[in-house]
Coordinates of C-alpha atoms and ligand atoms in Angstrom, one line a residue:
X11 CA -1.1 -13.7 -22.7
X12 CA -1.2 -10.3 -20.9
X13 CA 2.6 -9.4 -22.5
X14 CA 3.5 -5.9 -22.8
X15 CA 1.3 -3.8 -20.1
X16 CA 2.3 -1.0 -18.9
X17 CA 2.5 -2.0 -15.3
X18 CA 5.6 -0.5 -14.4
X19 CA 7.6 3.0 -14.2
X20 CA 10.7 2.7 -15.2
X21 CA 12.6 0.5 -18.0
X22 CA 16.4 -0.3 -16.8
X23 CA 17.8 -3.0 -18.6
X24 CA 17.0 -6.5 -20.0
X25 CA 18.2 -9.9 -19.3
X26 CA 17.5 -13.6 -19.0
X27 CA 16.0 -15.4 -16.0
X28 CA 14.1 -18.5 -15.8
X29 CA 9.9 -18.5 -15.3
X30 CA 9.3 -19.8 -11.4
X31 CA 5.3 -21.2 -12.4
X32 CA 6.7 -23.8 -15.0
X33 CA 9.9 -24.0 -12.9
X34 CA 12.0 -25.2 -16.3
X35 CA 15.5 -24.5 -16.0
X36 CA 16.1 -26.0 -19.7
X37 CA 14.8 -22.6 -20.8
X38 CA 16.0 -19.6 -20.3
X39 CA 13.5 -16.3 -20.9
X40 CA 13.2 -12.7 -21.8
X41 CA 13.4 -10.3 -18.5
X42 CA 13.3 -6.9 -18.2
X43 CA 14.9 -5.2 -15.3
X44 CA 12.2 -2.2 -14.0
X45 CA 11.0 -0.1 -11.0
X46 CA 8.0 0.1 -9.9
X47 CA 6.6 2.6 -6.7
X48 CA 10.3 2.8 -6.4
X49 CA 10.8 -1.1 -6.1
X50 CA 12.6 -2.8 -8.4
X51 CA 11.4 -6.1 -10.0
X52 CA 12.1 -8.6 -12.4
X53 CA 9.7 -8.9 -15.4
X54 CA 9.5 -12.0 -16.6
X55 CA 7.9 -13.1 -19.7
X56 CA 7.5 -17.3 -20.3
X57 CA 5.6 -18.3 -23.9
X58 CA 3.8 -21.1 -21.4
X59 CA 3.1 -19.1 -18.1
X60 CA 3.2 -15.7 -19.4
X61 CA 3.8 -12.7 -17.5
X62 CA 5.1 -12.3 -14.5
X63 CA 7.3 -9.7 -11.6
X64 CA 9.7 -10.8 -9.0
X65 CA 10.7 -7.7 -6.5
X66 CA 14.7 -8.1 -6.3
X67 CA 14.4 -4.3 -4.4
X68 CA 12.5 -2.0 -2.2
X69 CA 14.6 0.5 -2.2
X70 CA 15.4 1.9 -5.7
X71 CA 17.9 4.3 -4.5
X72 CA 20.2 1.5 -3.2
X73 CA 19.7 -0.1 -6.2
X74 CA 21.3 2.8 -8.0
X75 CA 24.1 2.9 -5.0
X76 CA 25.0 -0.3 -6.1
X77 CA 25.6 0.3 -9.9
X78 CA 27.9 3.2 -9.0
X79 CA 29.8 0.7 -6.8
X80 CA 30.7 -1.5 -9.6
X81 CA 33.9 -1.9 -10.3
X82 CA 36.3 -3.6 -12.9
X83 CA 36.2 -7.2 -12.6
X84 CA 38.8 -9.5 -11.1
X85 CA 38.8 -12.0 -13.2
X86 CA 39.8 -16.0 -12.3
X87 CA 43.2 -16.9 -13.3
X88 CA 42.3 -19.8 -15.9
X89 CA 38.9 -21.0 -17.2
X90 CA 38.0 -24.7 -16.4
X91 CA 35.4 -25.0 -19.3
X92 CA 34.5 -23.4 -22.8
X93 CA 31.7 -21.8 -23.7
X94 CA 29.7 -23.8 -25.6
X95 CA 25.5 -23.6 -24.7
X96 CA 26.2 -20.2 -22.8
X97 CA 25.2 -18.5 -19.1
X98 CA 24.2 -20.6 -17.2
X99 CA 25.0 -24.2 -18.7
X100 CA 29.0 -23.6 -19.2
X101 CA 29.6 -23.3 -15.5
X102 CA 33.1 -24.9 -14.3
X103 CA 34.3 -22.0 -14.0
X104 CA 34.4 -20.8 -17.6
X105 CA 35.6 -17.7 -19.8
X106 CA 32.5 -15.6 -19.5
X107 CA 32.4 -15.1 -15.7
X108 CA 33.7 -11.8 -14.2
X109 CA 35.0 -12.6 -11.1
X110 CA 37.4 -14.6 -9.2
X111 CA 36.5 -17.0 -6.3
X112 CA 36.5 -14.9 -3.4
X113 CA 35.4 -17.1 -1.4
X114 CA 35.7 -21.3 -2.0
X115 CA 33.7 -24.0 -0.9
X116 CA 34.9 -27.4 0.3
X117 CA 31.9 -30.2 0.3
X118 CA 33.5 -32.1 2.0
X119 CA 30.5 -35.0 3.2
X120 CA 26.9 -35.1 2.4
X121 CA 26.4 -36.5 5.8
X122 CA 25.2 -34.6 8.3
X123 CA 23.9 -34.9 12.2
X124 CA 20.4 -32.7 11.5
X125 CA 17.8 -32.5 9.3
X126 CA 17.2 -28.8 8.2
X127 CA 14.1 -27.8 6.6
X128 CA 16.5 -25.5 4.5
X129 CA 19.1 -27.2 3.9
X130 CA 20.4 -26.2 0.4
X131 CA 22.4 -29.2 -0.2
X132 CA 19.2 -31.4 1.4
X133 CA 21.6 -33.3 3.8
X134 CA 20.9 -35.6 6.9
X135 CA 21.9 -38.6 8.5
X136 CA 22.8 -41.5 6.5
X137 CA 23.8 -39.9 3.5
X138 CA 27.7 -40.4 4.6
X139 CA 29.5 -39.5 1.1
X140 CA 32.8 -38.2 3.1
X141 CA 35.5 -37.1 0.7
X142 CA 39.2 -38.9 0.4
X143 CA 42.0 -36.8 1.2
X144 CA 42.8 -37.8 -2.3
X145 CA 39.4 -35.7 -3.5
X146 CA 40.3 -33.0 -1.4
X147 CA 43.3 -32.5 -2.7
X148 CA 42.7 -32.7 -6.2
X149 CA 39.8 -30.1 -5.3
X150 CA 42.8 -27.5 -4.1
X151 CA 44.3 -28.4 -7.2
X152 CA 41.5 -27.5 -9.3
X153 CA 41.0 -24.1 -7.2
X154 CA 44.6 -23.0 -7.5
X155 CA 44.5 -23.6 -11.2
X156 CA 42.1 -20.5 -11.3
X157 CA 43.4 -18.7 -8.1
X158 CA 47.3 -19.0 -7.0
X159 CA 46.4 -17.3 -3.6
X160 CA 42.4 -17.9 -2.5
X161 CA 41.4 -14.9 -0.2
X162 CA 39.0 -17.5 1.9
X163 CA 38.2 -21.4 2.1
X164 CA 35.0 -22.3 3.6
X165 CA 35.0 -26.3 4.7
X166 CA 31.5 -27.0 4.2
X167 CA 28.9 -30.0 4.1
X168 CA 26.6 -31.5 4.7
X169 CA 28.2 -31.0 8.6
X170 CA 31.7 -31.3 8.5
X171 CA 32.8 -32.1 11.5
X172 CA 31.4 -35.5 11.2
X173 CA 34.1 -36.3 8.9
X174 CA 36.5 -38.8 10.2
X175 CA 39.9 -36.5 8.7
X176 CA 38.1 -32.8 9.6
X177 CA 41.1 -32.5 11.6
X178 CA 43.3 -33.4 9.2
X179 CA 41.6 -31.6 6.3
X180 CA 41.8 -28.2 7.9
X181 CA 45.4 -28.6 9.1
X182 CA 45.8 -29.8 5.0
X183 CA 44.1 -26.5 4.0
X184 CA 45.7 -24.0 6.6
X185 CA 48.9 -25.4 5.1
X186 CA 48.1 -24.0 1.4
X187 CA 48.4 -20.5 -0.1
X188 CA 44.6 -19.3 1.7
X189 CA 44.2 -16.5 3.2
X190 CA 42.2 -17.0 5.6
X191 CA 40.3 -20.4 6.3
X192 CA 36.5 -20.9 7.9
X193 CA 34.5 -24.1 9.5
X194 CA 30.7 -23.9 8.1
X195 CA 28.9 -25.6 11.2
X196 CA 25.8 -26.0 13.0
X197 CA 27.8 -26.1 16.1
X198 CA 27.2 -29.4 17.3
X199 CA 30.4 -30.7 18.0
X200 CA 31.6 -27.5 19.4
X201 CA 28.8 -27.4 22.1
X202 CA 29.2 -31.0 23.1
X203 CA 33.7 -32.0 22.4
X204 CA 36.3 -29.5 23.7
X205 CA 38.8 -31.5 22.5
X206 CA 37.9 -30.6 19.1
X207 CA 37.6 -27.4 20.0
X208 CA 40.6 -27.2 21.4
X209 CA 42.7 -29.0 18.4
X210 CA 40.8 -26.0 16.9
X211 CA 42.3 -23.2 18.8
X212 CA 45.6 -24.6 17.4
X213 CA 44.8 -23.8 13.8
X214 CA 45.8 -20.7 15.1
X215 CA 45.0 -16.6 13.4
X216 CA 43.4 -16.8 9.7
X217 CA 41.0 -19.7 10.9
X218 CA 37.4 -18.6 11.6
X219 CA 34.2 -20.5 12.7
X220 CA 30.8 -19.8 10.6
X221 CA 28.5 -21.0 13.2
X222 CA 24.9 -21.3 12.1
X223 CA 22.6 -18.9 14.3
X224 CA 19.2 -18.4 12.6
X225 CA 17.5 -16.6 15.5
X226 CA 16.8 -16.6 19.2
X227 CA 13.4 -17.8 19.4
X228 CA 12.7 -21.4 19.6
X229 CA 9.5 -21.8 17.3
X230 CA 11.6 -20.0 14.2
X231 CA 14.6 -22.1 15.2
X232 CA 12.1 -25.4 15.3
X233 CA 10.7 -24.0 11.8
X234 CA 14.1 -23.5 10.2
X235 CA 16.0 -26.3 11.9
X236 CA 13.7 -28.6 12.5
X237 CA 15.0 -28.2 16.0
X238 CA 15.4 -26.0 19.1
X239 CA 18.6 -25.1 18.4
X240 CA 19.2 -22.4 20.7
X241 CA 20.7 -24.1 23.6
X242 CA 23.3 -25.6 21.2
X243 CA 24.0 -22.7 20.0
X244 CA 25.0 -20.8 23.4
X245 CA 26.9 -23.8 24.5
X246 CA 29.2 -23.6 21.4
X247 CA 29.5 -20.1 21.4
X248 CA 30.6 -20.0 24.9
X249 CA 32.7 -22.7 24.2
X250 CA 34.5 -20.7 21.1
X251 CA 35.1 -17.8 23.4
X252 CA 36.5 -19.6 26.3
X253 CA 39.4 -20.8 23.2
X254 CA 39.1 -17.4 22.0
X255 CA 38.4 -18.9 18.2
X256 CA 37.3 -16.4 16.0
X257 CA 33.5 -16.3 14.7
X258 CA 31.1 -15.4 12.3
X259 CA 27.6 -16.0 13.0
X260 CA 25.6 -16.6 10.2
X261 CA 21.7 -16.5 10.2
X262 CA 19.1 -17.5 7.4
X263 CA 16.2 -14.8 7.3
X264 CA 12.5 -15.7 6.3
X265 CA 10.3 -13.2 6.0
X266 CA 8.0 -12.9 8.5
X267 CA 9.8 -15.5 10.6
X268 CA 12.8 -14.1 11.7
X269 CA 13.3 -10.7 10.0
X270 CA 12.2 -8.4 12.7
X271 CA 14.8 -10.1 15.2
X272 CA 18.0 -8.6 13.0
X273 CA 18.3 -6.2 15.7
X274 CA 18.1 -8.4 18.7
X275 CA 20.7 -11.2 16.7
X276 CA 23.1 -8.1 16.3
X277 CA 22.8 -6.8 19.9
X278 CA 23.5 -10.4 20.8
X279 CA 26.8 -10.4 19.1
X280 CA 28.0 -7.6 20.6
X281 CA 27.6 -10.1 24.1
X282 CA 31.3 -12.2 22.4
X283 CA 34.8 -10.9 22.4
X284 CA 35.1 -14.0 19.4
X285 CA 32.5 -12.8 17.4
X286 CA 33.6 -11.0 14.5
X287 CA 30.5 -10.3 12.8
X288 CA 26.9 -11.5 11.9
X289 CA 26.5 -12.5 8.0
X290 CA 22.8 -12.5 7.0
X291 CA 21.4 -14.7 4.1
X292 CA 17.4 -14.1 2.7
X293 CA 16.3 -17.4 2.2
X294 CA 16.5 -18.9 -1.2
X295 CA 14.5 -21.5 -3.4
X296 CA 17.0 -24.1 -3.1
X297 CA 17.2 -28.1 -2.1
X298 CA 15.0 -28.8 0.6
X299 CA 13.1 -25.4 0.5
X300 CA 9.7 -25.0 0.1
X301 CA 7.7 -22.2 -1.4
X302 CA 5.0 -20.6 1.2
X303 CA 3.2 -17.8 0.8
X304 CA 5.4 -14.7 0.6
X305 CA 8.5 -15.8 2.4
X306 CA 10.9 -13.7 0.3
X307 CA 13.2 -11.2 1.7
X308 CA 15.2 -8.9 -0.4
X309 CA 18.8 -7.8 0.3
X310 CA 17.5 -4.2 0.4
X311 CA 15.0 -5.4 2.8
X312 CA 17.3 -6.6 5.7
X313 CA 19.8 -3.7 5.1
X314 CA 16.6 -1.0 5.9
X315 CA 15.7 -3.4 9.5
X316 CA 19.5 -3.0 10.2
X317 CA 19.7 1.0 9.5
X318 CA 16.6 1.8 11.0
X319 CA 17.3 0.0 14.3
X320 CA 18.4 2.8 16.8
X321 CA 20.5 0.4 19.1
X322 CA 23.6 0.1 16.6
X323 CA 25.8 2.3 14.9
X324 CA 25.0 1.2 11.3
X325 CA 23.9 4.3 9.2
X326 CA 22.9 4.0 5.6
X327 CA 26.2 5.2 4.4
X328 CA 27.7 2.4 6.5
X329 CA 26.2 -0.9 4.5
X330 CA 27.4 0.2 1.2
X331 CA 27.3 -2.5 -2.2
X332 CA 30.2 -4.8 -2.2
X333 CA 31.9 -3.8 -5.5
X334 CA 33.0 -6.5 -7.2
X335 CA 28.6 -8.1 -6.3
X336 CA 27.2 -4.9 -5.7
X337 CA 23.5 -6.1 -5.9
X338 CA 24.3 -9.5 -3.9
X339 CA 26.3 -8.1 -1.1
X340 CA 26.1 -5.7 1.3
X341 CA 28.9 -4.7 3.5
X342 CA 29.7 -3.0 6.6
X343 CA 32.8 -2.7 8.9
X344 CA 33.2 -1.4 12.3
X345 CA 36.0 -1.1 14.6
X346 CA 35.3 -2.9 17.9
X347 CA 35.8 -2.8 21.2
X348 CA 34.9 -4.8 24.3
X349 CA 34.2 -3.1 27.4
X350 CA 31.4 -3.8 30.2
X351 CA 27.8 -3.2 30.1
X352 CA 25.8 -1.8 33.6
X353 CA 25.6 -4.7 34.7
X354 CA 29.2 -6.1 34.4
X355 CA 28.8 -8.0 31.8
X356 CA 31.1 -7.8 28.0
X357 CA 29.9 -5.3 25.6
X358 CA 31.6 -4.4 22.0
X359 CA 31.5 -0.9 21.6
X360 CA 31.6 -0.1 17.8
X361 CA 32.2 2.1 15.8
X362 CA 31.4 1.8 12.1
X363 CA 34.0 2.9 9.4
X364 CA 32.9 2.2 5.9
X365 CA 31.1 5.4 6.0
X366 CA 34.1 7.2 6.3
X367 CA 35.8 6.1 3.5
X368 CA 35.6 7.9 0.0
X369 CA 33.7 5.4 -2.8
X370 CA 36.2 6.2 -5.3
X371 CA 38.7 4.6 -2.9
X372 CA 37.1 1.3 -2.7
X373 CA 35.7 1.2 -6.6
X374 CA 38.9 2.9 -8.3
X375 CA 41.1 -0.4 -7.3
X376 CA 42.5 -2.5 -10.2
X377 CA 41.6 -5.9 -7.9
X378 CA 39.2 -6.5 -5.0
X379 CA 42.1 -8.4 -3.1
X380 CA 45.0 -6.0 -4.1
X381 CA 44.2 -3.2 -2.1
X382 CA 46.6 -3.8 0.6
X383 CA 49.3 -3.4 -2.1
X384 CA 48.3 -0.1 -3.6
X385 CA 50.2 2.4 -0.8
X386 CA 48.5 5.5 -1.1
X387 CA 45.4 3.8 -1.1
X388 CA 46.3 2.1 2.6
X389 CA 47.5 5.4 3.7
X390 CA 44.6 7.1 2.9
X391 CA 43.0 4.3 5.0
X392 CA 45.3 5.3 7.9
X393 CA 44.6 8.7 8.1
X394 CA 40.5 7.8 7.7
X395 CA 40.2 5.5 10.5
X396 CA 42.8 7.3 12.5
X397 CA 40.8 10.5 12.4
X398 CA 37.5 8.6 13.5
X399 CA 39.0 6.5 15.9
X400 CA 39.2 7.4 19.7
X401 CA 40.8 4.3 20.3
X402 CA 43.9 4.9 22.8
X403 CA 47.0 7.3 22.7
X404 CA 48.6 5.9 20.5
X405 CA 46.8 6.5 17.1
X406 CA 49.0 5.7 14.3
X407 CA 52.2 5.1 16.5
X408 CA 52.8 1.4 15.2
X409 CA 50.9 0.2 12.8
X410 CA 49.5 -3.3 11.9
X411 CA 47.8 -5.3 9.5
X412 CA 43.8 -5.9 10.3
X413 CA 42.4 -8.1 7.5
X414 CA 39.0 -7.4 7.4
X415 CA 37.7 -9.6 4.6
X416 CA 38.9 -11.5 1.7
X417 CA 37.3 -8.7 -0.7
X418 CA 38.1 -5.7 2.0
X419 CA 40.9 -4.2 2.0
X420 CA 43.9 -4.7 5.1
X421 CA 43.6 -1.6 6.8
X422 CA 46.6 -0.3 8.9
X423 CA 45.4 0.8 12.5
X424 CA 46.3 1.9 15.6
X425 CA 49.1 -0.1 17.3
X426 CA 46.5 -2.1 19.9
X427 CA 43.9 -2.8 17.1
X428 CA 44.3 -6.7 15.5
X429 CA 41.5 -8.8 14.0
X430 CA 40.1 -8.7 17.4
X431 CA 39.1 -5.3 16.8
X432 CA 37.1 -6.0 13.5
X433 CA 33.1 -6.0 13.6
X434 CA 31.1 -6.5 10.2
X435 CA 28.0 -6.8 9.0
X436 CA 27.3 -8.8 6.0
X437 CA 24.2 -9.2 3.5
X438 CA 24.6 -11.7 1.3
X439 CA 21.8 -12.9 -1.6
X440 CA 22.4 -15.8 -3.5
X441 CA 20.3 -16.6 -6.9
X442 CA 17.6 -19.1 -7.2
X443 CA 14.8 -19.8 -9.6
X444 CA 13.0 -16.1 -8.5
X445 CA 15.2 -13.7 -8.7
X446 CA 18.1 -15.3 -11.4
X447 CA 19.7 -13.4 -13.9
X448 CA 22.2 -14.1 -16.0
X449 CA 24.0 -10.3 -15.5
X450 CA 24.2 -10.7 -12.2
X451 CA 25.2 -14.7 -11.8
X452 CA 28.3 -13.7 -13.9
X453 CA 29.6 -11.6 -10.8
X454 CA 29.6 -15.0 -8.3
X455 CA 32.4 -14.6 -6.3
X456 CA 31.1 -18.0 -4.0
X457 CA 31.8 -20.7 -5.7
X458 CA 31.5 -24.5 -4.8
X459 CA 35.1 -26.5 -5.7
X460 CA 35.0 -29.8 -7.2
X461 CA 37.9 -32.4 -8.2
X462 CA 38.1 -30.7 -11.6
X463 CA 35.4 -27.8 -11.8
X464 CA 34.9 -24.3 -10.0
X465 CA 31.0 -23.5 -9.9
X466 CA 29.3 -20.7 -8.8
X467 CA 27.4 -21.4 -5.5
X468 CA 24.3 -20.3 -7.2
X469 CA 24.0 -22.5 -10.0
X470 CA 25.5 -25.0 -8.3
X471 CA 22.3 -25.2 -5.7
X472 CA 20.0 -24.6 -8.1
X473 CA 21.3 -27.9 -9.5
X474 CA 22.3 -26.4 -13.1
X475 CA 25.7 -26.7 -13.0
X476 CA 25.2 -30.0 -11.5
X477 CA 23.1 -31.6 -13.8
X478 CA 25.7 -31.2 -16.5
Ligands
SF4_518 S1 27.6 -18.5 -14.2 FE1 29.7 -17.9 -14.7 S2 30.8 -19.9 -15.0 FE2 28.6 -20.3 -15.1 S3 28.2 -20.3 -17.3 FE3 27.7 -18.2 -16.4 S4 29.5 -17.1 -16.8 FE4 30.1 -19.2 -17.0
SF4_519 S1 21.7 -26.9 6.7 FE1 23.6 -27.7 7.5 S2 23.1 -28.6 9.5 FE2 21.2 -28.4 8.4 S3 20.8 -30.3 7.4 FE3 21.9 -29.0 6.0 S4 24.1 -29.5 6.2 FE4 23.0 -30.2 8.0

């Protein structure tokens, strides 16, 4: 075995991951953390497959960014499970991990009305599997056992709207301590029942819909989806702005597939008063995934397509390292507003503000969701965004809350500026059998809620935690 070469530059830190050739995850194995032509990779050394490198980063710079982002951990309120075999196998949540859910998941069927070719959870029709109201609640249960006041629920699937009770669930969850509260869908429903869409309206402010929206061609949507997608996807979208229901769109990137239209998916959101912002995912080894050739995208990759693209405002000091998953996430906020293109038709003007705002102000905070508590750190805000802003007369005049996102602080804004006004940009990496590590997977902040456990989205799909 060809252990030991010098075939990298720099040495940064060692830690465990698991070998992709042999693909056990029984066994965890010696990694080294090192750069290489100022890339950073995973070296990996398995006493069956022997060596091998995983690039986690092209941009070795970033990858420093992000260390200096870290911050003190938040930590969950209670531990589910002990530590007994250690990272990864005591997941549930338990007293090892270093953060808090930020943002939970609600599985709440495995049924589902398509048939991705990524689908992480490798749902489809037939599988049904919906969850009681009894299971639902007990699942809150469990979540506010570790968190008293969740920043962000996610009602997720399989496709949740073809639950029976979605209704029902959602007005269940809007009704407990959350923050804020978001519908994972492919849009189905939306495009085709304003009814629902409707009843949706009602759920009124802190209720989002995640909407699926991979890409605007219809041979990567057919690759992705297993389906043309995009007509759905315009139907719903118009039909969420027509209720004026807030919206993420969230897009899966493949290398080589749909990686070079980040720029035209962003200069499509800008076309939606409802859209608050685009969240972009690099395609992971996970449930019905395949392996093909060199599909892998980094994090670092997709930030460098979105700073380099000249049609939005997004600078490199804009997407800065989320600090509580500073290597996983990748953040960027802009102020938003929607005027008229040339031609008539709506256009969000933007203007980015993370930039603006000093590190030490985001990393020196005792919690990622206490910000909005900590005065001079809002007031500092004020002043920072009022500076930069051009928005109106009345800068500062009468201020209001803006919630941003569960691990962002509120900002206080100018007296016209609401949620409305909020734009961002959002990278976010999940683990799989590649690029795991067992420093990082201790700073989960997704994590998938069960009736009496709290896992970490990661381990979760990669079917660890699961096959407990
Ligand atoms: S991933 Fe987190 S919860 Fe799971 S075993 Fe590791 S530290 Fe514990
Ligand atoms: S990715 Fe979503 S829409 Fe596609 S099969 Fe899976 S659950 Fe259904």
């Amino acid at each position: 075995m060809a252990y030991y070469a010098q075939n990298y530059d720099l040495f940064l830190t060692a830690t465990q991951s698991f070998c992709q050739q042999c693909r056990n995850l029984n066994r965890l194995i010696d990694t080294h953390v090192v750069t290489k032509d100022k890339e950073v990779y995973l070296r990996k050394f398995c006493p069956k497959c022997g060596e091998s490198m995983v690039k986690i980063s092209v941009d070795f710079e970033y990858y420093r960014q992000c260390e200096a982002y870290l911050k003190q951990p938040d930590l969950p309120e209670k531990a589910l499970t002990q530590v007994l075999r250690g990272c990864p196998y005591d997941c549930g949540v338990c007293p090892q991990h270093q953060n808090h859910p930020c943002l939970a998941l609600f599985n709440i069927t495995d049924e589902c009305n398509m048939k991705c070719n990524i689908c992480y959870y490798a749902a489809e029709p037939g599988l049904g599997n919906h969850r009681s109201m009894e299971e639902i609640s007990r699942m809150l249960d469990t979540l506010l056992g570790t968190e008293s006041e969740p920043d962000l629920i996610q009602v997720t699937g399989g496709e949740p709207t073809v639950h029976p009770q979605i209704l029902e669930i959602l007005q269940f969850l809007k009704k407990s301590p959350v923050r804020h509260l978001m519908l994972n869908t492919n849009g189905i429903r939306i495009a085709e029942d304003e009814t629902f869409v409707k009843a949706l309206s009602k759920l009124g402010s802190g209720f989002e819909v995640y909407l699926q929206f991979d890409s605007l061609d219809s041979r990567a949507l057919k690759e992705i989806r297993a389906k043309d997608m995009g007509e759905v996807r315009r139907k719903a979208l118009e039909m969420l702005e027509r209720h004026n229901i807030s919206t993420t769109i969230v897009s899966v990137i493949k290398k080589g597939l749909n990686d070079r239209e980040i720029p035209k998916i962003l200069e499509f959101s800008h076309r939606y008063r409802c859209i608050r912002g685009v969240v972009f995912q690099p395609i992971q080894e996970v449930g019905r995934i395949e392996v093909e050739g060199d599909f892998r995208i980094t994090l670092s990759e997709i930030r460098q397509i979105i700073i380099e693209d000249k049609n939005n405002p997004f600078t490199a000091e804009d997407m800065i390292p989320l600090p509580c998953d500073p290597h996983k996430i990748g953040v960027g906020y802009a102020a938003k507003v929607m005027s008229s293109d040339e031609e008539g038709k709506p256009y969000a003007t933007l203007m980015p503000v993370t930039g603006q705002i000093p590190k030490e102000m985001i990393t020196e905070q005792r919690g990622t969701v206490a910000f909005e508590q900590d005065r001079e750190f809002v007031r500092t805000i004020v002043e920072t965004v009022s500076l930069d802003t051009a928005m109106g007369e009345n800068i500062l005049a009468d201020k209001i809350k803006s919630k941003l996102f569960c691990c962002w602080p509120s900002f206080l804004s100018p007296t016209n500026m609401g949620y409305e006004n909020v734009y961002r940009i959002v990278i976010m990496e999940f683990s799989d059998i590649y690029n795991f590590d067992t420093i990082n997977i201790k700073r989960e902040c997704n994590f998938m809620i069960e009736p009496d456990r709290v896992i970490p989205f990661s381990t979760y799909n990669m079917g660890i935690a699961r096959s407990q």
